[in-house]
Amino acid sequence: MQGEVSVSGAKNAALPSIAATLLTEQEVFLENVPHLGDVCTMLNLLMRMGTQVERPTPHSLSLRAERLTSWEAPYELVKTMRASILVLGPLVARFGRARVSLPGGCSIGSRPIDLHLIGLERMGAQIELKEGYVEAECRRLKGNTILFDISTVTGTENLMMAACLAEGRTVLENAAREPEVSDLAQLLVSMGAHIEGIGSGRIVIEGVKELKGARRRIIPDRIEAGTLMVAAGITKGDVLIRGGIPEHMQILFEKLREAGMTIQIVDQAIRARMDRRPSPVNVRTLPYPGFATDMQAQMMALASVGRGRSMIAETVFENRFMHINELMRMGAKIRVAGSTAFIQGVPRLSGAPVMATDLRASACLVLAGLAADGVTSVSRVYHLDRGYEGMEQKLSALGARIERVSD
Ligand code: EPU
């Protein structure tokens, strides 16, 4: 694959930013918002509650949650998108109540929300689980020190948003350091929140009585950028990726360089080149700044056609290997022992009908299809649309023969 491509706004920064607009009665204007299934689900959720949503340009949103008519995130929306849980903190903090469906299990693991709930309880919320819903109430949240025993991205975001309107100081210890958490924090600061330690594992929030409107541009999607880099690598291509932030992708760069990719920053863009079969890599997923679990499946596609034996360990989610059986149907040689996959690279994969089980698995299968002989047809491609904007247009502009045959 050859050519230039631009990265869209980050899904996992856009979703909490949209939820954060519930914290103020004033207008919040977001730019660089990607067009994605999950963003539509989040907007639907806010509109049902009474938020006024306008889209003045294709990638900008004006949101105004002046008066809400409902404080509920219903099961039918939460079951399609776990990130709906992000409305919990803002609703309790501003309105003193929320009713949010429990997300339940999902295709990458059981994914509990206990840390979100324990944190809110420590801030004074009364929480009950009734009929599959979390019901939370509190006149005004009170700041407290909350220590996360596991690094949680949406857990940190939920409690950080809640703490902005709480009385007094909240300290989040072992907070998630993902760039998307920092992007949300910057939005909250421009809405008038007092937050220190942004980007560190210790975030300190001094609560204020109210927040105001703001304007902010969502950061570029480091996972989309990474997926496009792997697309260049797996096809022995030369691609210039515009709009990514290299600082957010350092470990990925390391691993791709280990695999033999030449990566250069040219004119503020990322040039990814590969002219041979990938060398083997050893990867262990970890919270940021470690190797992102959201890039694990794509890296596995690359390792499948490597020269030698790679090892990929998934430590963040317990069941994020659903793509392996599909890759094996395309001829990949992979053995799994617990949470580690051993991949014996093969010279070529062969096209096959395969099924996507989650968002990043769908990206992995599309990448594998680019490198496979013959035709690969990926079904349940709605998973891809949840988190990648116009992926088939972007790839075909780079020379891939890819076509959407039905939704
Ligand atoms: N966890 C708990 N209890 C909690 C919260 C999390 O045990 O209360 C565990 C999870 O089960 C998991 C680990 O902690 O084993 C980390 O999960 P985390 O809470 O960080 O995940 P998340 O916030 O639900 C976000 C992204 C995911 C991404 C993960 C990890 C959003 C909207 N989602 O999920 O993105 O994989 O962080 O980086 O930000 C994706 O985009 O494909 C995606 C799944």
Tab-separated table of C-alpha atoms and ligand atoms in Angstrom:
chain	number	residue	atom	x	y	z
A	1	MET	CA	0.000	0.000	0.000
A	2	GLN	CA	1.238	3.446	-0.876
A	3	GLY	CA	0.115	7.006	-0.339
A	4	GLU	CA	-1.156	9.403	2.274
A	5	VAL	CA	-3.948	9.048	4.755
A	6	SER	CA	-5.364	11.180	7.575
A	7	VAL	CA	-6.249	10.038	11.051
A	8	SER	CA	-9.697	10.812	12.494
A	9	GLY	CA	-10.476	12.014	16.000
A	10	ALA	CA	-10.075	9.484	18.802
A	11	LYS	CA	-13.178	7.452	19.627
A	12	ASN	CA	-12.071	6.930	23.202
A	13	ALA	CA	-11.526	10.663	23.710
A	14	ALA	CA	-14.751	11.686	21.951
A	15	LEU	CA	-16.980	9.399	24.050
A	16	PRO	CA	-16.017	10.760	27.503
A	17	SER	CA	-15.937	14.324	26.132
A	18	ILE	CA	-19.529	13.965	24.953
A	19	ALA	CA	-20.520	12.549	28.363
A	20	ALA	CA	-18.760	15.490	30.064
A	21	THR	CA	-21.148	17.936	28.401
A	22	LEU	CA	-23.756	16.715	30.933
A	23	LEU	CA	-21.783	18.585	33.596
A	24	THR	CA	-22.881	22.038	32.454
A	25	GLU	CA	-26.039	23.795	31.326
A	26	GLN	CA	-24.002	25.779	28.816
A	27	GLU	CA	-23.038	24.847	25.265
A	28	VAL	CA	-19.965	22.685	24.705
A	29	PHE	CA	-18.536	22.697	21.202
A	30	LEU	CA	-16.420	19.738	20.124
A	31	GLU	CA	-14.343	19.606	16.950
A	32	ASN	CA	-12.669	16.692	15.183
A	33	VAL	CA	-15.372	14.307	16.376
A	34	PRO	CA	-15.185	11.073	14.364
A	35	HIS	CA	-18.236	9.691	12.574
A	36	LEU	CA	-18.644	6.350	14.274
A	37	GLY	CA	-21.264	3.934	15.476
A	38	ASP	CA	-20.241	4.412	19.114
A	39	VAL	CA	-20.370	8.216	18.856
A	40	CYS	CA	-23.929	7.939	17.452
A	41	THR	CA	-24.896	5.667	20.355
A	42	MET	CA	-23.535	8.173	22.885
A	43	LEU	CA	-25.359	11.047	21.164
A	44	ASN	CA	-28.593	9.034	21.135
A	45	LEU	CA	-28.221	8.456	24.825
A	46	LEU	CA	-27.725	12.153	25.567
A	47	MET	CA	-30.573	13.209	23.284
A	48	ARG	CA	-32.940	10.822	25.069
A	49	MET	CA	-32.044	12.539	28.314
A	50	GLY	CA	-32.864	15.936	26.815
A	51	THR	CA	-29.507	17.243	25.549
A	52	GLN	CA	-29.776	19.441	22.465
A	53	VAL	CA	-27.369	18.180	19.841
A	54	GLU	CA	-26.407	19.935	16.626
A	55	ARG	CA	-23.824	18.993	14.043
A	56	PRO	CA	-22.869	22.280	12.325
A	57	THR	CA	-20.186	20.558	10.235
A	58	PRO	CA	-19.599	16.850	9.607
A	59	HIS	CA	-16.979	16.623	12.361
A	60	SER	CA	-18.169	19.122	14.917
A	61	LEU	CA	-20.857	18.940	17.554
A	62	SER	CA	-22.645	21.499	19.630
A	63	LEU	CA	-24.109	19.976	22.775
A	64	ARG	CA	-26.249	21.675	25.367
A	65	ALA	CA	-27.619	19.822	28.367
A	66	GLU	CA	-29.551	22.768	29.790
A	67	ARG	CA	-32.508	20.844	31.186
A	68	LEU	CA	-32.704	17.090	31.287
A	69	THR	CA	-35.934	15.115	31.225
A	70	SER	CA	-34.388	11.767	32.130
A	71	TRP	CA	-31.383	10.588	34.107
A	72	GLU	CA	-31.381	7.085	32.756
A	73	ALA	CA	-29.140	5.056	30.423
A	74	PRO	CA	-31.386	2.206	29.277
A	75	TYR	CA	-30.330	-1.391	28.764
A	76	GLU	CA	-30.851	-1.369	25.003
A	77	LEU	CA	-28.184	1.333	24.573
A	78	VAL	CA	-25.744	0.211	27.271
A	79	LYS	CA	-25.695	-3.357	25.968
A	80	THR	CA	-24.504	-2.104	22.570
A	81	MET	CA	-21.855	0.178	24.067
A	82	ARG	CA	-20.270	-0.232	27.471
A	83	ALA	CA	-18.894	3.327	27.378
A	84	SER	CA	-22.478	4.457	28.170
A	85	ILE	CA	-21.395	3.999	31.784
A	86	LEU	CA	-19.547	7.328	31.351
A	87	VAL	CA	-22.792	9.225	31.971
A	88	LEU	CA	-22.979	7.914	35.542
A	89	GLY	CA	-20.418	10.251	37.139
A	90	PRO	CA	-21.630	13.441	35.421
A	91	LEU	CA	-25.320	12.730	36.169
A	92	VAL	CA	-24.807	12.083	39.888
A	93	ALA	CA	-22.455	15.048	40.193
A	94	ARG	CA	-24.761	17.603	38.561
A	95	PHE	CA	-28.278	16.249	39.118
A	96	GLY	CA	-27.788	14.152	42.239
A	97	ARG	CA	-29.192	11.041	40.626
A	98	ALA	CA	-28.680	8.525	37.845
A	99	ARG	CA	-30.055	5.186	36.722
A	100	VAL	CA	-27.687	3.331	34.410
A	101	SER	CA	-28.068	-0.207	33.170
A	102	LEU	CA	-25.299	-2.582	34.270
A	103	PRO	CA	-23.267	-3.425	31.176
A	104	GLY	CA	-22.860	-7.171	31.801
A	105	GLY	CA	-20.194	-9.226	30.034
A	106	CYS	CA	-18.878	-8.519	26.576
A	107	SER	CA	-16.910	-10.244	23.880
A	108	ILE	CA	-13.500	-9.356	25.352
A	109	GLY	CA	-14.103	-10.265	28.991
A	110	SER	CA	-16.392	-9.806	31.968
A	111	ARG	CA	-15.396	-6.135	32.384
A	112	PRO	CA	-16.920	-5.215	35.755
A	113	ILE	CA	-17.572	-1.605	36.813
A	114	ASP	CA	-17.006	-2.177	40.540
A	115	LEU	CA	-14.239	0.453	40.709
A	116	HIS	CA	-16.542	3.142	39.256
A	117	LEU	CA	-19.141	2.299	41.904
A	118	ILE	CA	-16.754	2.017	44.862
A	119	GLY	CA	-15.302	5.405	43.927
A	120	LEU	CA	-18.704	7.089	43.777
A	121	GLU	CA	-19.652	5.514	47.104
A	122	ARG	CA	-16.482	6.893	48.643
A	123	MET	CA	-17.622	10.286	47.425
A	124	GLY	CA	-20.884	9.862	49.312
A	125	ALA	CA	-23.247	8.458	46.677
A	126	GLN	CA	-25.794	5.873	47.727
A	127	ILE	CA	-25.723	3.080	45.240
A	128	GLU	CA	-28.216	0.299	44.768
A	129	LEU	CA	-28.347	-2.407	42.157
A	130	LYS	CA	-31.953	-2.983	41.134
A	131	GLU	CA	-33.406	-4.912	38.202
A	132	GLY	CA	-30.124	-4.842	36.312
A	133	TYR	CA	-29.620	-1.124	36.873
A	134	VAL	CA	-27.244	0.932	39.012
A	135	GLU	CA	-29.233	3.542	40.878
A	136	ALA	CA	-27.100	6.277	42.365
A	137	GLU	CA	-28.137	9.238	44.493
A	138	CYS	CA	-26.413	12.020	46.376
A	139	ARG	CA	-27.306	15.626	47.176
A	140	ARG	CA	-23.735	16.747	46.593
A	141	LEU	CA	-20.744	14.483	46.201
A	142	LYS	CA	-17.842	15.033	48.598
A	143	GLY	CA	-14.215	14.799	47.578
A	144	ASN	CA	-12.192	11.866	48.874
A	145	THR	CA	-9.046	9.884	48.134
A	146	ILE	CA	-9.682	7.002	45.788
A	147	LEU	CA	-7.064	4.372	45.133
A	148	PHE	CA	-7.618	2.216	42.056
A	149	ASP	CA	-6.210	-1.269	42.532
A	150	ILE	CA	-6.405	-1.802	38.751
A	151	SER	CA	-5.751	0.955	36.240
A	152	THR	CA	-9.121	1.710	34.645
A	153	VAL	CA	-9.624	4.187	31.804
A	154	THR	CA	-13.369	4.852	31.968
A	155	GLY	CA	-13.287	4.401	35.766
A	156	THR	CA	-10.745	7.234	36.067
A	157	GLU	CA	-12.769	9.334	33.608
A	158	ASN	CA	-16.075	8.765	35.413
A	159	LEU	CA	-14.688	9.708	38.814
A	160	MET	CA	-12.678	12.641	37.478
A	161	MET	CA	-15.846	14.075	35.913
A	162	ALA	CA	-17.826	13.474	39.116
A	163	ALA	CA	-15.105	15.074	41.252
A	164	CYS	CA	-15.207	18.317	39.246
A	165	LEU	CA	-18.551	19.231	40.842
A	166	ALA	CA	-17.945	17.580	44.242
A	167	GLU	CA	-17.383	19.524	47.415
A	168	GLY	CA	-13.677	19.721	48.238
A	169	ARG	CA	-10.703	17.797	46.983
A	170	THR	CA	-10.612	14.401	45.307
A	171	VAL	CA	-7.372	12.527	44.788
A	172	LEU	CA	-7.316	9.703	42.251
A	173	GLU	CA	-4.359	7.413	42.962
A	174	ASN	CA	-3.129	4.945	40.334
A	175	ALA	CA	-5.244	6.845	37.840
A	176	ALA	CA	-5.143	5.747	34.192
A	177	ARG	CA	-2.609	7.797	32.187
A	178	GLU	CA	-3.988	7.184	28.691
A	179	PRO	CA	-3.847	10.284	26.434
A	180	GLU	CA	-7.634	10.081	26.147
A	181	VAL	CA	-7.956	10.568	29.924
A	182	SER	CA	-5.732	13.659	29.650
A	183	ASP	CA	-7.748	14.966	26.702
A	184	LEU	CA	-10.920	14.729	28.786
A	185	ALA	CA	-9.134	16.460	31.679
A	186	GLN	CA	-8.140	19.330	29.367
A	187	LEU	CA	-11.759	19.719	28.246
A	188	LEU	CA	-12.880	19.788	31.889
A	189	VAL	CA	-10.244	22.450	32.680
A	190	SER	CA	-11.512	24.593	29.832
A	191	MET	CA	-15.008	24.164	31.329
A	192	GLY	CA	-13.676	25.665	34.567
A	193	ALA	CA	-12.597	22.558	36.501
A	194	HIS	CA	-9.534	22.626	38.768
A	195	ILE	CA	-7.434	19.582	37.941
A	196	GLU	CA	-3.775	18.915	38.667
A	197	GLY	CA	-1.563	16.008	37.760
A	198	ILE	CA	-3.048	15.574	34.290
A	199	GLY	CA	-1.248	12.735	32.522
A	200	SER	CA	0.160	11.340	35.766
A	201	GLY	CA	-1.002	8.476	37.965
A	202	ARG	CA	-2.137	10.934	40.653
A	203	ILE	CA	-4.883	13.313	39.618
A	204	VAL	CA	-6.061	15.934	42.091
A	205	ILE	CA	-9.385	17.647	41.523
A	206	GLU	CA	-10.623	20.598	43.546
A	207	GLY	CA	-14.407	20.653	43.145
A	208	VAL	CA	-16.251	23.763	41.937
A	209	LYS	CA	-19.955	24.691	42.183
A	210	GLU	CA	-20.571	24.755	38.469
A	211	LEU	CA	-18.878	24.324	35.124
A	212	LYS	CA	-19.313	26.432	32.025
A	213	GLY	CA	-19.371	25.941	28.268
A	214	ALA	CA	-16.174	25.362	26.299
A	215	ARG	CA	-14.739	24.560	22.921
A	216	ARG	CA	-12.243	21.764	22.283
A	217	ARG	CA	-10.711	19.735	19.501
A	218	ILE	CA	-10.607	15.967	20.089
A	219	ILE	CA	-7.109	14.439	19.827
A	220	PRO	CA	-6.285	12.135	16.894
A	221	ASP	CA	-6.929	8.432	17.267
A	222	ARG	CA	-3.642	6.702	18.123
A	223	ILE	CA	-5.227	3.282	17.623
A	224	GLU	CA	-6.480	4.141	14.146
A	225	ALA	CA	-3.032	5.562	13.319
A	226	GLY	CA	-1.433	2.366	14.624
A	227	THR	CA	-3.827	0.199	12.637
A	228	LEU	CA	-2.862	2.103	9.474
A	229	MET	CA	0.825	1.619	10.264
A	230	VAL	CA	0.274	-2.125	10.536
A	231	ALA	CA	-1.600	-1.980	7.215
A	232	ALA	CA	1.540	-0.466	5.678
A	233	GLY	CA	3.713	-3.118	7.343
A	234	ILE	CA	1.642	-6.145	6.453
A	235	THR	CA	1.523	-5.159	2.769
A	236	LYS	CA	5.207	-4.151	2.604
A	237	GLY	CA	4.025	-0.666	1.803
A	238	ASP	CA	5.061	2.939	2.273
A	239	VAL	CA	2.399	5.112	3.850
A	240	LEU	CA	2.356	8.673	5.187
A	241	ILE	CA	-0.081	9.018	8.058
A	242	ARG	CA	-1.155	12.582	8.743
A	243	GLY	CA	-2.559	13.851	12.006
A	244	GLY	CA	-1.293	11.237	14.481
A	245	ILE	CA	0.624	12.252	17.621
A	246	PRO	CA	3.880	10.237	17.715
A	247	GLU	CA	4.365	10.835	21.485
A	248	HIS	CA	1.199	8.812	22.093
A	249	MET	CA	2.566	5.848	20.153
A	250	GLN	CA	6.119	5.352	21.421
A	251	ILE	CA	5.903	1.690	22.480
A	252	LEU	CA	4.067	0.784	19.300
A	253	PHE	CA	6.853	2.470	17.292
A	254	GLU	CA	9.418	0.423	19.261
A	255	LYS	CA	7.643	-2.840	18.500
A	256	LEU	CA	7.058	-2.022	14.842
A	257	ARG	CA	10.729	-1.066	14.478
A	258	GLU	CA	11.659	-4.374	16.081
A	259	ALA	CA	9.486	-5.999	13.426
A	260	GLY	CA	11.565	-4.254	10.766
A	261	MET	CA	9.475	-1.194	9.969
A	262	THR	CA	11.175	2.088	9.139
A	263	ILE	CA	9.345	4.878	10.906
A	264	GLN	CA	10.135	8.517	10.298
A	265	ILE	CA	8.454	11.745	11.254
A	266	VAL	CA	8.249	13.730	8.044
A	267	ASP	CA	6.621	17.124	7.985
A	268	GLN	CA	4.679	16.302	11.207
A	269	ALA	CA	3.361	13.103	9.633
A	270	ILE	CA	4.318	9.494	10.361
A	271	ARG	CA	5.960	7.675	7.482
A	272	ALA	CA	5.733	3.896	7.874
A	273	ARG	CA	7.695	1.719	5.460
A	274	MET	CA	8.353	-1.980	5.334
A	275	ASP	CA	10.155	-3.865	2.599
A	276	ARG	CA	10.386	-7.402	3.957
A	277	ARG	CA	8.562	-9.963	6.039
A	278	PRO	CA	8.214	-8.843	9.648
A	279	SER	CA	10.732	-10.061	12.223
A	280	PRO	CA	9.289	-11.770	15.287
A	281	VAL	CA	8.138	-9.585	18.186
A	282	ASN	CA	7.407	-10.088	21.866
A	283	VAL	CA	4.519	-7.975	23.086
A	284	ARG	CA	2.785	-7.670	26.440
A	285	THR	CA	-0.282	-5.448	26.645
A	286	LEU	CA	-0.335	-3.024	29.579
A	287	PRO	CA	-2.025	0.203	30.608
A	288	TYR	CA	-0.518	3.328	29.002
A	289	PRO	CA	2.345	4.004	28.432
A	290	GLY	CA	2.620	0.234	27.874
A	291	PHE	CA	1.578	-1.508	24.681
A	292	ALA	CA	-2.157	-0.827	24.113
A	293	THR	CA	-4.517	-3.789	24.308
A	294	ASP	CA	-6.450	-2.029	21.534
A	295	MET	CA	-3.477	-2.744	19.184
A	296	GLN	CA	-2.963	-6.374	20.230
A	297	ALA	CA	-5.146	-8.008	17.582
A	298	GLN	CA	-3.641	-5.898	14.783
A	299	MET	CA	-0.113	-6.775	15.946
A	300	MET	CA	-1.101	-10.425	15.886
A	301	ALA	CA	-2.133	-10.112	12.232
A	302	LEU	CA	1.332	-8.715	11.481
A	303	ALA	CA	3.100	-11.455	13.468
A	304	SER	CA	1.087	-14.097	11.579
A	305	VAL	CA	3.099	-13.386	8.456
A	306	GLY	CA	6.385	-12.865	10.312
A	307	ARG	CA	9.680	-14.668	9.823
A	308	GLY	CA	9.855	-16.712	13.012
A	309	ARG	CA	8.033	-17.113	16.286
A	310	SER	CA	6.385	-14.170	18.045
A	311	MET	CA	4.823	-14.054	21.471
A	312	ILE	CA	1.909	-11.838	22.426
A	313	ALA	CA	0.591	-11.718	26.000
A	314	GLU	CA	-2.720	-10.044	26.807
A	315	THR	CA	-2.763	-8.838	30.400
A	316	VAL	CA	-5.525	-6.202	30.344
A	317	PHE	CA	-8.580	-8.245	29.322
A	318	GLU	CA	-9.068	-11.923	30.013
A	319	ASN	CA	-10.720	-12.936	26.781
A	320	ARG	CA	-9.343	-10.788	24.003
A	321	PHE	CA	-8.136	-13.566	21.717
A	322	MET	CA	-11.325	-14.216	19.766
A	323	HIS	CA	-9.596	-13.222	16.510
A	324	ILE	CA	-7.139	-16.114	16.812
A	325	ASN	CA	-9.504	-18.821	15.583
A	326	GLU	CA	-10.443	-16.660	12.622
A	327	LEU	CA	-6.768	-15.949	11.804
A	328	MET	CA	-6.124	-19.686	11.949
A	329	ARG	CA	-8.904	-20.220	9.423
A	330	MET	CA	-6.779	-18.029	7.147
A	331	GLY	CA	-3.764	-20.242	7.658
A	332	ALA	CA	-2.091	-18.561	10.638
A	333	LYS	CA	-0.211	-20.858	13.018
A	334	ILE	CA	-0.999	-19.811	16.565
A	335	ARG	CA	-0.945	-21.678	19.857
A	336	VAL	CA	-2.477	-20.228	22.981
A	337	ALA	CA	-1.349	-20.977	26.516
A	338	GLY	CA	-3.449	-19.060	29.025
A	339	SER	CA	-3.206	-15.385	28.184
A	340	THR	CA	-0.216	-15.791	25.866
A	341	ALA	CA	-0.301	-16.508	22.145
A	342	PHE	CA	2.670	-18.033	20.332
A	343	ILE	CA	2.589	-17.194	16.663
A	344	GLN	CA	4.688	-19.089	14.156
A	345	GLY	CA	4.757	-16.799	11.135
A	346	VAL	CA	3.803	-18.212	7.735
A	347	PRO	CA	4.876	-16.763	4.363
A	348	ARG	CA	1.297	-16.203	3.158
A	349	LEU	CA	-2.194	-16.266	4.619
A	350	SER	CA	-5.050	-17.448	2.488
A	351	GLY	CA	-8.289	-15.546	2.055
A	352	ALA	CA	-11.346	-17.012	3.765
A	353	PRO	CA	-14.768	-15.998	5.054
A	354	VAL	CA	-14.220	-14.829	8.640
A	355	MET	CA	-16.330	-13.292	11.345
A	356	ALA	CA	-15.509	-10.223	13.444
A	357	THR	CA	-16.250	-10.625	17.142
A	358	ASP	CA	-15.323	-7.167	18.386
A	359	LEU	CA	-13.982	-3.876	17.141
A	360	ARG	CA	-10.237	-4.572	17.192
A	361	ALA	CA	-10.742	-8.170	16.048
A	362	SER	CA	-12.481	-6.782	12.984
A	363	ALA	CA	-9.484	-4.521	12.274
A	364	CYS	CA	-7.160	-7.520	12.671
A	365	LEU	CA	-9.130	-9.538	10.125
A	366	VAL	CA	-9.209	-6.692	7.608
A	367	LEU	CA	-5.426	-6.354	7.964
A	368	ALA	CA	-4.958	-10.103	7.555
A	369	GLY	CA	-7.169	-9.947	4.465
A	370	LEU	CA	-4.875	-7.293	2.944
A	371	ALA	CA	-1.957	-9.719	3.184
A	372	ALA	CA	-3.802	-12.890	2.220
A	373	ASP	CA	-3.955	-14.597	-1.161
A	374	GLY	CA	-7.437	-14.492	-2.651
A	375	VAL	CA	-10.564	-12.973	-1.202
A	376	THR	CA	-11.276	-12.509	2.491
A	377	SER	CA	-14.816	-11.608	3.432
A	378	VAL	CA	-15.296	-10.212	6.929
A	379	SER	CA	-18.797	-10.457	8.317
A	380	ARG	CA	-20.313	-8.538	11.242
A	381	VAL	CA	-18.446	-5.527	9.958
A	382	TYR	CA	-20.652	-3.275	12.100
A	383	HIS	CA	-17.990	-3.873	14.748
A	384	LEU	CA	-15.510	-2.044	12.512
A	385	ASP	CA	-17.919	0.855	12.024
A	386	ARG	CA	-18.226	1.280	15.791
A	387	GLY	CA	-14.654	2.547	15.977
A	388	TYR	CA	-13.122	3.236	12.550
A	389	GLU	CA	-14.312	6.069	10.360
A	390	GLY	CA	-14.425	5.171	6.667
A	391	MET	CA	-11.786	2.451	7.030
A	392	GLU	CA	-12.501	0.929	3.639
A	393	GLN	CA	-12.243	4.323	1.889
A	394	LYS	CA	-8.959	5.058	3.648
A	395	LEU	CA	-7.492	1.669	2.765
A	396	SER	CA	-8.691	1.720	-0.818
A	397	ALA	CA	-7.189	5.195	-1.314
A	398	LEU	CA	-3.881	3.542	-0.337
A	399	GLY	CA	-4.326	0.880	-2.969
A	400	ALA	CA	-6.121	-1.903	-1.118
A	401	ARG	CA	-8.768	-3.805	-2.998
A	402	ILE	CA	-11.509	-3.603	-0.412
A	403	GLU	CA	-15.206	-3.241	-0.871
A	404	ARG	CA	-18.243	-3.096	1.393
A	405	VAL	CA	-20.733	-5.569	0.026
A	406	SER	CA	-23.443	-5.004	2.610
A	407	ASP	CA	-23.782	-3.472	6.061
B	1	EPU	N1	-11.834	-3.336	35.538
B	1	EPU	C1	-12.315	-3.849	36.721
B	1	EPU	N2	-13.224	-3.089	37.427
B	1	EPU	C2	-13.641	-1.871	36.992
B	1	EPU	C3	-13.133	-1.362	35.781
B	1	EPU	C4	-12.217	-2.130	35.070
B	1	EPU	O1	-11.971	-4.943	37.146
B	1	EPU	O2	-14.468	-1.242	37.674
B	1	EPU	C5	-10.855	-4.143	34.767
B	1	EPU	C6	-11.372	-4.554	33.390
B	1	EPU	O3	-12.181	-5.699	33.464
B	1	EPU	C7	-10.097	-4.748	32.624
B	1	EPU	C8	-9.174	-3.677	33.210
B	1	EPU	O4	-9.758	-3.317	34.454
B	1	EPU	O5	-9.575	-6.012	32.875
B	1	EPU	C9	-9.014	-2.431	32.374
B	1	EPU	O6	-10.269	-1.984	31.919
B	1	EPU	P1	-10.618	-0.449	31.708
B	1	EPU	O7	-11.634	-0.054	32.737
B	1	EPU	O8	-9.393	0.362	31.616
B	1	EPU	O9	-11.333	-0.502	30.305
B	1	EPU	P2	-12.516	0.426	29.831
B	1	EPU	O10	-12.393	1.757	30.483
B	1	EPU	O11	-13.803	-0.289	29.945
B	1	EPU	C10	-11.259	1.554	27.828
B	1	EPU	C11	-11.464	1.661	26.356
B	1	EPU	C12	-11.218	0.306	25.713
B	1	EPU	C13	-9.780	-0.112	26.026
B	1	EPU	C14	-9.561	-0.127	27.541
B	1	EPU	C15	-8.145	-0.430	27.939
B	1	EPU	C16	-13.080	3.446	26.173
B	1	EPU	C17	-14.447	3.883	25.841
B	1	EPU	N3	-12.811	2.147	26.096
B	1	EPU	O12	-12.197	0.584	28.287
B	1	EPU	O13	-11.375	0.465	24.306
B	1	EPU	O14	-9.534	-1.391	25.514
B	1	EPU	O15	-9.921	1.146	28.102
B	1	EPU	O16	-7.270	0.473	27.378
B	1	EPU	O17	-12.223	4.261	26.460
B	1	EPU	C18	-11.745	-0.237	22.102
B	1	EPU	O18	-11.643	0.942	21.750
B	1	EPU	O19	-11.745	-1.202	21.280
B	1	EPU	C19	-11.849	-0.553	23.527
B	1	EPU	C20	-12.306	-1.710	23.985
